PDB file of C-alpha atoms in Angstrom:
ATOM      1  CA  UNK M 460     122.522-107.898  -2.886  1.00 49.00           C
ATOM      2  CA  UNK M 461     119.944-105.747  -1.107  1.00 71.00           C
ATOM      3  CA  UNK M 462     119.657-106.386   2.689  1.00 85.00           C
ATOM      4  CA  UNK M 463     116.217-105.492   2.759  1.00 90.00           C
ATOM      5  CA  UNK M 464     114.202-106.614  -0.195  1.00 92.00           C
ATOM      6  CA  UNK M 465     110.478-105.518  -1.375  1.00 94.00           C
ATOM      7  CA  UNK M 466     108.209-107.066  -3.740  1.00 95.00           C
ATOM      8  CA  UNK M 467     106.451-106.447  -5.885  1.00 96.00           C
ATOM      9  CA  UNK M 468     108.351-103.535  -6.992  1.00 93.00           C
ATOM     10  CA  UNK M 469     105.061-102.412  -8.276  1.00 94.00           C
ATOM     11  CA  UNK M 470     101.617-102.889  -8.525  1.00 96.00           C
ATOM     12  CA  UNK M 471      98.225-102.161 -10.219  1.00 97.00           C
ATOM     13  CA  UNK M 472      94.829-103.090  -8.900  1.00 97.00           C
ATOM     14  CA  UNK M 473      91.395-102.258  -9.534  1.00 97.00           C
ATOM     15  CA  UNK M 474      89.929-100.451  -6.656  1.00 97.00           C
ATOM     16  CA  UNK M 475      88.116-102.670  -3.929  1.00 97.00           C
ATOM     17  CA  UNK M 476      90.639-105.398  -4.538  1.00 97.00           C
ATOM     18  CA  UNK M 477      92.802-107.080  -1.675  1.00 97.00           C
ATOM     19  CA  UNK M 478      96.916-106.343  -2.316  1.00 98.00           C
ATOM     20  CA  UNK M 479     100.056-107.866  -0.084  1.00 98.00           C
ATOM     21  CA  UNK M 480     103.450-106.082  -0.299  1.00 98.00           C
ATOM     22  CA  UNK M 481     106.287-108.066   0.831  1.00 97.00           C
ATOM     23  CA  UNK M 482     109.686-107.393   2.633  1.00 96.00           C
ATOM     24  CA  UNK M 483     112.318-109.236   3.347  1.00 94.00           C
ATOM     25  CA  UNK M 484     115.420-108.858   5.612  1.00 92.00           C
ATOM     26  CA  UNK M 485     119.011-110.677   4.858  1.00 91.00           C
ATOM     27  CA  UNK M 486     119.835-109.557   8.522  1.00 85.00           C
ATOM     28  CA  UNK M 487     117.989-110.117  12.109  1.00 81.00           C
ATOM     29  CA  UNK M 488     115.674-107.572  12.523  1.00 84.00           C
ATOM     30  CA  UNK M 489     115.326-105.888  15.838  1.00 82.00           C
ATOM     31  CA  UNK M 490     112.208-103.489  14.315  1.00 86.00           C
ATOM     32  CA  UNK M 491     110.219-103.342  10.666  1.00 90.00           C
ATOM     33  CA  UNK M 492     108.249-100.174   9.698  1.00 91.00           C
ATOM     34  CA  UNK M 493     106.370 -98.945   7.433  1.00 94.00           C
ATOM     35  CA  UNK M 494     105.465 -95.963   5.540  1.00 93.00           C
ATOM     36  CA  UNK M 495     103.569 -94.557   2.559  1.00 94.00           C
ATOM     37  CA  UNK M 496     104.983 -92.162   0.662  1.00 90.00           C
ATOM     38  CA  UNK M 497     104.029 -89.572  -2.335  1.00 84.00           C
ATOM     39  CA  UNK M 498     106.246 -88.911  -4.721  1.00 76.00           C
ATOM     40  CA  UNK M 499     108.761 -85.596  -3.789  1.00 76.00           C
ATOM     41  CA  UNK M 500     107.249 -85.883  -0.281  1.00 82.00           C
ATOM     42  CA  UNK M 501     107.687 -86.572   2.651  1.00 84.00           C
ATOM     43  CA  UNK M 502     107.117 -90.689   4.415  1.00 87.00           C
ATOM     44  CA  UNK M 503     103.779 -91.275   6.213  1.00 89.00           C
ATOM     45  CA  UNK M 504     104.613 -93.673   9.353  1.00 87.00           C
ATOM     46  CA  UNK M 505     101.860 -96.212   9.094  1.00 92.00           C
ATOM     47  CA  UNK M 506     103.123 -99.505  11.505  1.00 89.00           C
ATOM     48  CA  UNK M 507     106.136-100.181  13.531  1.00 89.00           C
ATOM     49  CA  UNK M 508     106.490-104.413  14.349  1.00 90.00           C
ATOM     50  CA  UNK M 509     108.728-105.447  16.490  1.00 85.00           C
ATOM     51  CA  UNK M 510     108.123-109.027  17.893  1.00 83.00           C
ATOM     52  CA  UNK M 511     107.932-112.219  15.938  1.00 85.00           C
ATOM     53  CA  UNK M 512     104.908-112.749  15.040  1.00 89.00           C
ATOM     54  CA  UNK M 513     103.238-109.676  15.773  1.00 91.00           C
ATOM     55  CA  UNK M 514     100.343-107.934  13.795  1.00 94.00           C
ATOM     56  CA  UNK M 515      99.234-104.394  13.468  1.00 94.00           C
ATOM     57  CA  UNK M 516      96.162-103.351  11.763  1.00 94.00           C
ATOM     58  CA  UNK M 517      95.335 -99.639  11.205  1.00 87.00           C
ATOM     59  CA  UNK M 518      91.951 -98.893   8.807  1.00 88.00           C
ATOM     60  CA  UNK M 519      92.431-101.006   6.132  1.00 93.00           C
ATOM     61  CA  UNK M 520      96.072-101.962   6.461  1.00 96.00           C
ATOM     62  CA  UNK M 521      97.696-104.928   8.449  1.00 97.00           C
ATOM     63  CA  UNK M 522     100.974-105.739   8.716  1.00 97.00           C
ATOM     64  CA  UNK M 523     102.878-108.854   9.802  1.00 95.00           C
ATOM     65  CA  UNK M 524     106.201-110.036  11.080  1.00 93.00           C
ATOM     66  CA  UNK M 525     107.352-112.905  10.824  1.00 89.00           C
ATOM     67  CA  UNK M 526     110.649-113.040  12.918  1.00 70.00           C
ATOM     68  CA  UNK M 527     111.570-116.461  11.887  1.00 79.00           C
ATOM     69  CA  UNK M 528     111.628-115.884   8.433  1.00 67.00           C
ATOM     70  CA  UNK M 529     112.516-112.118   8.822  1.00 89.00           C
ATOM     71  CA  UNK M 530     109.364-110.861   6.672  1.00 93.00           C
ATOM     72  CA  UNK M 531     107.303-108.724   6.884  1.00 95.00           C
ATOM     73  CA  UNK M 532     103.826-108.461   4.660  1.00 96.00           C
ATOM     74  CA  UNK M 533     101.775-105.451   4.630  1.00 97.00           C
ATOM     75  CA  UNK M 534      98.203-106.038   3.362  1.00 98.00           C
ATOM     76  CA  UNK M 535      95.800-103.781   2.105  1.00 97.00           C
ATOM     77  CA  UNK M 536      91.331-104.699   2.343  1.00 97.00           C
ATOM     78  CA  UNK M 537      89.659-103.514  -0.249  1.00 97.00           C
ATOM     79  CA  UNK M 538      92.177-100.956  -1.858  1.00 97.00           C
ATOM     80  CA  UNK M 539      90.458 -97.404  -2.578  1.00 96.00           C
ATOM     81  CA  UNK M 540      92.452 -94.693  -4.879  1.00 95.00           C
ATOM     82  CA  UNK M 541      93.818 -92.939  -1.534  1.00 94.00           C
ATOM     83  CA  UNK M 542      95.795 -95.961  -0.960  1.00 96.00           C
ATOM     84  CA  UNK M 543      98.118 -95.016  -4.155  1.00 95.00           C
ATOM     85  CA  UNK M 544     101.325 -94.266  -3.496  1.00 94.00           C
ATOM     86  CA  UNK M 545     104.792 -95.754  -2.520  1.00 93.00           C
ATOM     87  CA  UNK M 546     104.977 -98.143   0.211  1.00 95.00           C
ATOM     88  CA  UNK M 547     108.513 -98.663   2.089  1.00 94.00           C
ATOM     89  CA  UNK M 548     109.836-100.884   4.755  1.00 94.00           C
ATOM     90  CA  UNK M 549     112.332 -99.824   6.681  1.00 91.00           C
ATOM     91  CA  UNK M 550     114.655-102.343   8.855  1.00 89.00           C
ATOM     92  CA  UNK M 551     116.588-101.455  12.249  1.00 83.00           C
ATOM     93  CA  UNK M 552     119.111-104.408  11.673  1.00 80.00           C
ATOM     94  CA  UNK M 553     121.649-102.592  14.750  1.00 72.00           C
ATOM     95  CA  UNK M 554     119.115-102.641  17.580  1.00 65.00           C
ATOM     96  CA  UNK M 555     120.209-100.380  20.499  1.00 55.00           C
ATOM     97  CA  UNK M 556     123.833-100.281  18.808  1.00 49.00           C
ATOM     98  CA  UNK M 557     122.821 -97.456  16.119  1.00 52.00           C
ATOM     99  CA  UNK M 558     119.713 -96.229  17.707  1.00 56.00           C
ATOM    100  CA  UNK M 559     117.155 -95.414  14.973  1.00 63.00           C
ATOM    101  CA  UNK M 560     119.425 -95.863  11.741  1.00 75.00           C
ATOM    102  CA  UNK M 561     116.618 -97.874   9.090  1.00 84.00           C
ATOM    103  CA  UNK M 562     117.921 -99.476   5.930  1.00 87.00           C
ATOM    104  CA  UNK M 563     115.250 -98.893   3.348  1.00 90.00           C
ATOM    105  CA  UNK M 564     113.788-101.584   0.695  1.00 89.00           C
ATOM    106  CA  UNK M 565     113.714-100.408  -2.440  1.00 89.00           C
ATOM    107  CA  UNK M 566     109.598 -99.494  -2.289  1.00 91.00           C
ATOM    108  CA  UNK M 567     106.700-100.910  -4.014  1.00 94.00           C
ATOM    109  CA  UNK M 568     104.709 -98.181  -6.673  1.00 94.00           C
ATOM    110  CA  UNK M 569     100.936 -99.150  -5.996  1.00 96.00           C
ATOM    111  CA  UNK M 570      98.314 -98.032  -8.138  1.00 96.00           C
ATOM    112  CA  UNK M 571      94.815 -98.083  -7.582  1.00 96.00           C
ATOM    113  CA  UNK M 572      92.359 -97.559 -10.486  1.00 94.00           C
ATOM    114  CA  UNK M 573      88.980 -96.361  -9.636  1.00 91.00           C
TER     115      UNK M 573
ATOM    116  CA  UNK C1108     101.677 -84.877  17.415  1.00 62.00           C
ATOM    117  CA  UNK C1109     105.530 -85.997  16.339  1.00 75.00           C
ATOM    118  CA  UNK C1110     105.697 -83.446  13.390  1.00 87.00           C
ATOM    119  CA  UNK C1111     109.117 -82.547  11.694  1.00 91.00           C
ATOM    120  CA  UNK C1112     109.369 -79.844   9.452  1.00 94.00           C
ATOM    121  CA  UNK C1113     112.225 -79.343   6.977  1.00 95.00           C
ATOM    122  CA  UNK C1114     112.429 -75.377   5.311  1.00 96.00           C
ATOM    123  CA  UNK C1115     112.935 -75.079   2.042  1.00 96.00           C
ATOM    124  CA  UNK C1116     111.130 -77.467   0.499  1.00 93.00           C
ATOM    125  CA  UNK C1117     112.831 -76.830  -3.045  1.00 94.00           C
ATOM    126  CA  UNK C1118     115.417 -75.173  -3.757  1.00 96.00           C
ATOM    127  CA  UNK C1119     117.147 -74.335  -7.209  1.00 96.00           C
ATOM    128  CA  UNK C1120     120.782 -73.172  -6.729  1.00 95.00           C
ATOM    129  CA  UNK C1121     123.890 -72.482  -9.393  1.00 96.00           C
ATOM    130  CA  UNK C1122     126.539 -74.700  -9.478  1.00 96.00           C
ATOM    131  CA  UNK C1123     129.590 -74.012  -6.929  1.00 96.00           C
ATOM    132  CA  UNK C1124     127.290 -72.194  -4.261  1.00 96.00           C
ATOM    133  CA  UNK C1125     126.065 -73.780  -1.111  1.00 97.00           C
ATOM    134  CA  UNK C1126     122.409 -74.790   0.202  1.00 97.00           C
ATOM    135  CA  UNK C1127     121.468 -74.867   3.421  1.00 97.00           C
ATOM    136  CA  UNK C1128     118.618 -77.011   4.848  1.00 97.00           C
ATOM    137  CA  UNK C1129     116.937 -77.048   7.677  1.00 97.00           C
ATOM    138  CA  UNK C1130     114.867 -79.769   9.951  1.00 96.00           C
ATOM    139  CA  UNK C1131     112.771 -78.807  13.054  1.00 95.00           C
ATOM    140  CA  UNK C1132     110.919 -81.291  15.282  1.00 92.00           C
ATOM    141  CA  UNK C1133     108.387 -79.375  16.236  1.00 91.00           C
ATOM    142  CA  UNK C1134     106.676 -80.882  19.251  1.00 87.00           C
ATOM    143  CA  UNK C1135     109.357 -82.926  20.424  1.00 87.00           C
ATOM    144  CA  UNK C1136     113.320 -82.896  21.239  1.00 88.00           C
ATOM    145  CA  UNK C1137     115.536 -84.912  19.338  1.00 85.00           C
ATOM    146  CA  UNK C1138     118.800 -85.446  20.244  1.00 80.00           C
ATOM    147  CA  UNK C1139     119.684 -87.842  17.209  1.00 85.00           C
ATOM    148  CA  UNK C1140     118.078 -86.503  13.527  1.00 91.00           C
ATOM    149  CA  UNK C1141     118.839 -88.486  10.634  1.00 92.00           C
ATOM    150  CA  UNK C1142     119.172 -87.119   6.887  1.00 95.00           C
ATOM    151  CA  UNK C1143     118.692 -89.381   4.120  1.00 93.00           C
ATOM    152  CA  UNK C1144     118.801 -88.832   0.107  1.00 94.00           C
ATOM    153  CA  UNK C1145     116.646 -89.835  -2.192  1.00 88.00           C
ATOM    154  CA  UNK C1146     116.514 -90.296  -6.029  1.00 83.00           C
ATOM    155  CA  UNK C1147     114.046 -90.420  -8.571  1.00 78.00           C
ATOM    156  CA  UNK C1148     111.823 -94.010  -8.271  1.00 73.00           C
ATOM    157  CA  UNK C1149     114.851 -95.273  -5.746  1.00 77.00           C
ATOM    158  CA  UNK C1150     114.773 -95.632  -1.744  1.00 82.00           C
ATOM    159  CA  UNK C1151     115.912 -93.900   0.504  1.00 86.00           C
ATOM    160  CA  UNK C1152     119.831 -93.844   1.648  1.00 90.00           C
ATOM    161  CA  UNK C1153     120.750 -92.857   5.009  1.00 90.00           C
ATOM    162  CA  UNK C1154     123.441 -90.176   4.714  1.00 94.00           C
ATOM    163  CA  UNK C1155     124.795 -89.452   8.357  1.00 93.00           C
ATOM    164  CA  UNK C1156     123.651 -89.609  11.666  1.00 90.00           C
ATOM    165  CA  UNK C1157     123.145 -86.286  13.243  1.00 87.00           C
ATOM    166  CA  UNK C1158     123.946 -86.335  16.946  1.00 82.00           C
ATOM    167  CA  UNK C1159     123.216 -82.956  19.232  1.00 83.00           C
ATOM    168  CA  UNK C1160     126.110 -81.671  20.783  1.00 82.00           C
ATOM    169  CA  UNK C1161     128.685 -83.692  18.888  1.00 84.00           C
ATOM    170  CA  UNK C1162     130.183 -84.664  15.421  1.00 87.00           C
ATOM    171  CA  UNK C1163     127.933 -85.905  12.907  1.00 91.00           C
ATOM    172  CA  UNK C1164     128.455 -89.845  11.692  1.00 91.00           C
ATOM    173  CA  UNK C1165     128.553 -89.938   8.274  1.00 94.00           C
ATOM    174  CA  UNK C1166     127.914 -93.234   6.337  1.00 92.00           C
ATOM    175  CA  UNK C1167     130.659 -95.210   3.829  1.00 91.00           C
ATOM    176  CA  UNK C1168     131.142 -93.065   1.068  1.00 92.00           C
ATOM    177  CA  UNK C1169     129.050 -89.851   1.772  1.00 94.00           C
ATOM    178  CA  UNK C1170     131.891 -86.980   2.369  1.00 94.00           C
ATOM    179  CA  UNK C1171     131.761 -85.288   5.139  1.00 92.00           C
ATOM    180  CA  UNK C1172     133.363 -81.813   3.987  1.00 94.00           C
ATOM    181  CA  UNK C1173     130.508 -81.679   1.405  1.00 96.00           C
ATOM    182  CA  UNK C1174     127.773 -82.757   3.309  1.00 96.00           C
ATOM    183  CA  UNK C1175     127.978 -80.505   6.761  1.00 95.00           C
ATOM    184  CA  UNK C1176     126.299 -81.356   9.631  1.00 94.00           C
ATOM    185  CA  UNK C1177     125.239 -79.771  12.756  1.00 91.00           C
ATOM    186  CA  UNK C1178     122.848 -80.374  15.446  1.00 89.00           C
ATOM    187  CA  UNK C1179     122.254 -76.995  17.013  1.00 84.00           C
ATOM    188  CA  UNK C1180     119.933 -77.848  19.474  1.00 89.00           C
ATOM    189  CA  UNK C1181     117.547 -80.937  20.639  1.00 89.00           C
ATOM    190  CA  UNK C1182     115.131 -79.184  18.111  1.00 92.00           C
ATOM    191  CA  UNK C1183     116.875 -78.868  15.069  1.00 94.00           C
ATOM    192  CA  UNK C1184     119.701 -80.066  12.742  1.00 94.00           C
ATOM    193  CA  UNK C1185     121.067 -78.631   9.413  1.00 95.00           C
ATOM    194  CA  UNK C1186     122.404 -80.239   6.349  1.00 97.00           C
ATOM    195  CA  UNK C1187     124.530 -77.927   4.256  1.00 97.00           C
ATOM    196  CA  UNK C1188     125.612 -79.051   0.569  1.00 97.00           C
ATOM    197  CA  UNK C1189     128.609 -77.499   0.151  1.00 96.00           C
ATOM    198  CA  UNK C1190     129.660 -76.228  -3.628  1.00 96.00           C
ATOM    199  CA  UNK C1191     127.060 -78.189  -5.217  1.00 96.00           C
ATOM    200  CA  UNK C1192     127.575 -79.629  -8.374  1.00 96.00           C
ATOM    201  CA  UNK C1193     124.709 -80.960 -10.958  1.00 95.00           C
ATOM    202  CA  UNK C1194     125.047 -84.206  -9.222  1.00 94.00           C
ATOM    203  CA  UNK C1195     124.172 -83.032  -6.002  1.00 95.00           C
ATOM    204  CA  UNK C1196     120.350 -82.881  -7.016  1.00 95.00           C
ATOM    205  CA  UNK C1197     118.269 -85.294  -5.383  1.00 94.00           C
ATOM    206  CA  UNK C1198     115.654 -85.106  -2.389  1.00 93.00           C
ATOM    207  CA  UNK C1199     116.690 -84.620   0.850  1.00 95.00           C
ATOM    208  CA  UNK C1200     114.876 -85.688   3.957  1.00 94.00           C
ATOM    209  CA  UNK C1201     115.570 -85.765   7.685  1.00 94.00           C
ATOM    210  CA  UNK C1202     113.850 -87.715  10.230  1.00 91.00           C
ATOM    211  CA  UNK C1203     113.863 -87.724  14.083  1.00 89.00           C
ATOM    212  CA  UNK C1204     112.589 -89.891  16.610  1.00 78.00           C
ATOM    213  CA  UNK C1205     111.000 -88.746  19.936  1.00 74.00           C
ATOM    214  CA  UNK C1206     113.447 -90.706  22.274  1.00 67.00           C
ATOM    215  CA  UNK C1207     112.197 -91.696  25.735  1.00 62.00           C
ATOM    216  CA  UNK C1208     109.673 -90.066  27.640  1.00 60.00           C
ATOM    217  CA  UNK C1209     108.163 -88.127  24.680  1.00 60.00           C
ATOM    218  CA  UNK C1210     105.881 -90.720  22.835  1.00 59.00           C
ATOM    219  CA  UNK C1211     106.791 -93.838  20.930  1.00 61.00           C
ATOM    220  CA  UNK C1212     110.291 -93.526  21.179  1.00 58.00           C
ATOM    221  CA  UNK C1213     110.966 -96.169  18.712  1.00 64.00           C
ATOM    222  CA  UNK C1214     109.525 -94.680  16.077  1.00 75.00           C
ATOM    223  CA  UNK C1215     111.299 -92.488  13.153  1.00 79.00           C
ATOM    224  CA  UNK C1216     108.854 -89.068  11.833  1.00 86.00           C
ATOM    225  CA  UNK C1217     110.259 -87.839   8.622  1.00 89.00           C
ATOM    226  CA  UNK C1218     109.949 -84.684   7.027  1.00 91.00           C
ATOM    227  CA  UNK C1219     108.491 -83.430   4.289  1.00 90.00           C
ATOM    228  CA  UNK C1220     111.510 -83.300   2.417  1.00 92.00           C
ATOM    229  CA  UNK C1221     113.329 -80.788   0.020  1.00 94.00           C
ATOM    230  CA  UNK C1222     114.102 -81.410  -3.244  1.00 94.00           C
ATOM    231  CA  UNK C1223     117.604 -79.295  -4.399  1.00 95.00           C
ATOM    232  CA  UNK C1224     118.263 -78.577  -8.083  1.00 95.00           C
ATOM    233  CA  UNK C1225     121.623 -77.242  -8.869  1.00 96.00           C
ATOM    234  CA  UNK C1226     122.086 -75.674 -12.286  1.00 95.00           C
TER     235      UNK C1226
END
């Protein structure tokens, strides 16, 4: 089974709707990021959490941790076409054994029609 | 600022010959680079661990003899694929992370990638 798992795996919404993507860890998580990517390019770091409960917000996207349950939720406000794209979490399950080595979830394809 | 480059971002190669690719932090020093792979609609999978000044550690079942390493200076590592075969396509990206002193150390930049096609 995955040790970090996403969901949806993808999603469609009309533009100016609301969206949550999910992650969640098998493992203890000692930091959850995430980043956008486009397909063949490069990942866009858009939050790092790192402390139960904490929340980041950056424009329109927040992001949660939830330590207990090791989730994460990344939500997106009114969704606009130039939030399209493939959103991944990434999990540091060593902590300052294997500094910086992320497992990856498996992404969630987000579509946005205008 | 925290910008890694990776050169080339494609290449298309023959079968048996061997790629080299390159990943630069440009405003930063790095003295651990990571290189994942990537394929079509999947996640990413860290390869190896790419430490300056010493061996690279490679992850279960990624050989080591194909995949070469090395971490020439706080600035930049190289991956080389090494007689590639069709199945060595994919997308390739690094990623560093600023370490102490130099911005959020905690946090991984990636590159842009480079996708490889081997004929």
């Amino acid at each position: 089974s995955q040790e970090l798992e996403q969901s949806p795996q993808s999603l469609i919404v009309q533009e100016g709707k609301n969206l949550t993507i999910n992650c969640t860890s098998s493992k203890t998580l000692y930091g959850l990021y995430w980043y956008k990517q486009k397909y063949g390019e490069g990942l866009i770091f858009l939050m790092m959490l790192q402390k139960g409960g904490e929340e980041k917000s950056h424009e329109k996207i927040t992001a949660k941790l939830d330590e207990k349950k090791q989730q994460s939720s990344l939500h997106i406000t009114a969704s606009q076409p130039s939030h399209a794209g493939i959103y991944l979490c990434g999990a540091d399950h060593a902590g300052g054994t294997s500094y910086g080595k992320l497992t990856f979830g498996q992404g969630t394809i987000l579509t946005v029609h205008p | 600022g925290a910008v890694v480059s990776q050169h080339p971002s494609r290449v298309i190669c023959k079968s048996g010959t061997s790629v080299k690719i390159e990943c630069r932090s440009l405003d930063f020093q790095a003295t651990t680079m990571f290189w994942y792979r990537q394929f079509p609609k999947q996640s990413l999978m860290l390869m190896a661990t790419s430490n300056e000044g010493s061996k690279a550690t490679y992850e279960q079942g990624v050989e080591k003899d194909k995949f070469l390493i090395n971490h020439a200076s706080l600035t930049l590592s190289t991956l080389t694929v090494t007689s590639a075969h069709p199945e060595d396509s994919s997308f390739y990206i690094c990623s560093a992370s600023p370490g102490a002193g130099q911005g959020n150390p905690d946090t991984q930049y990636f590159g842009p990638g480079t996708r490889l096609t081997v004929l």
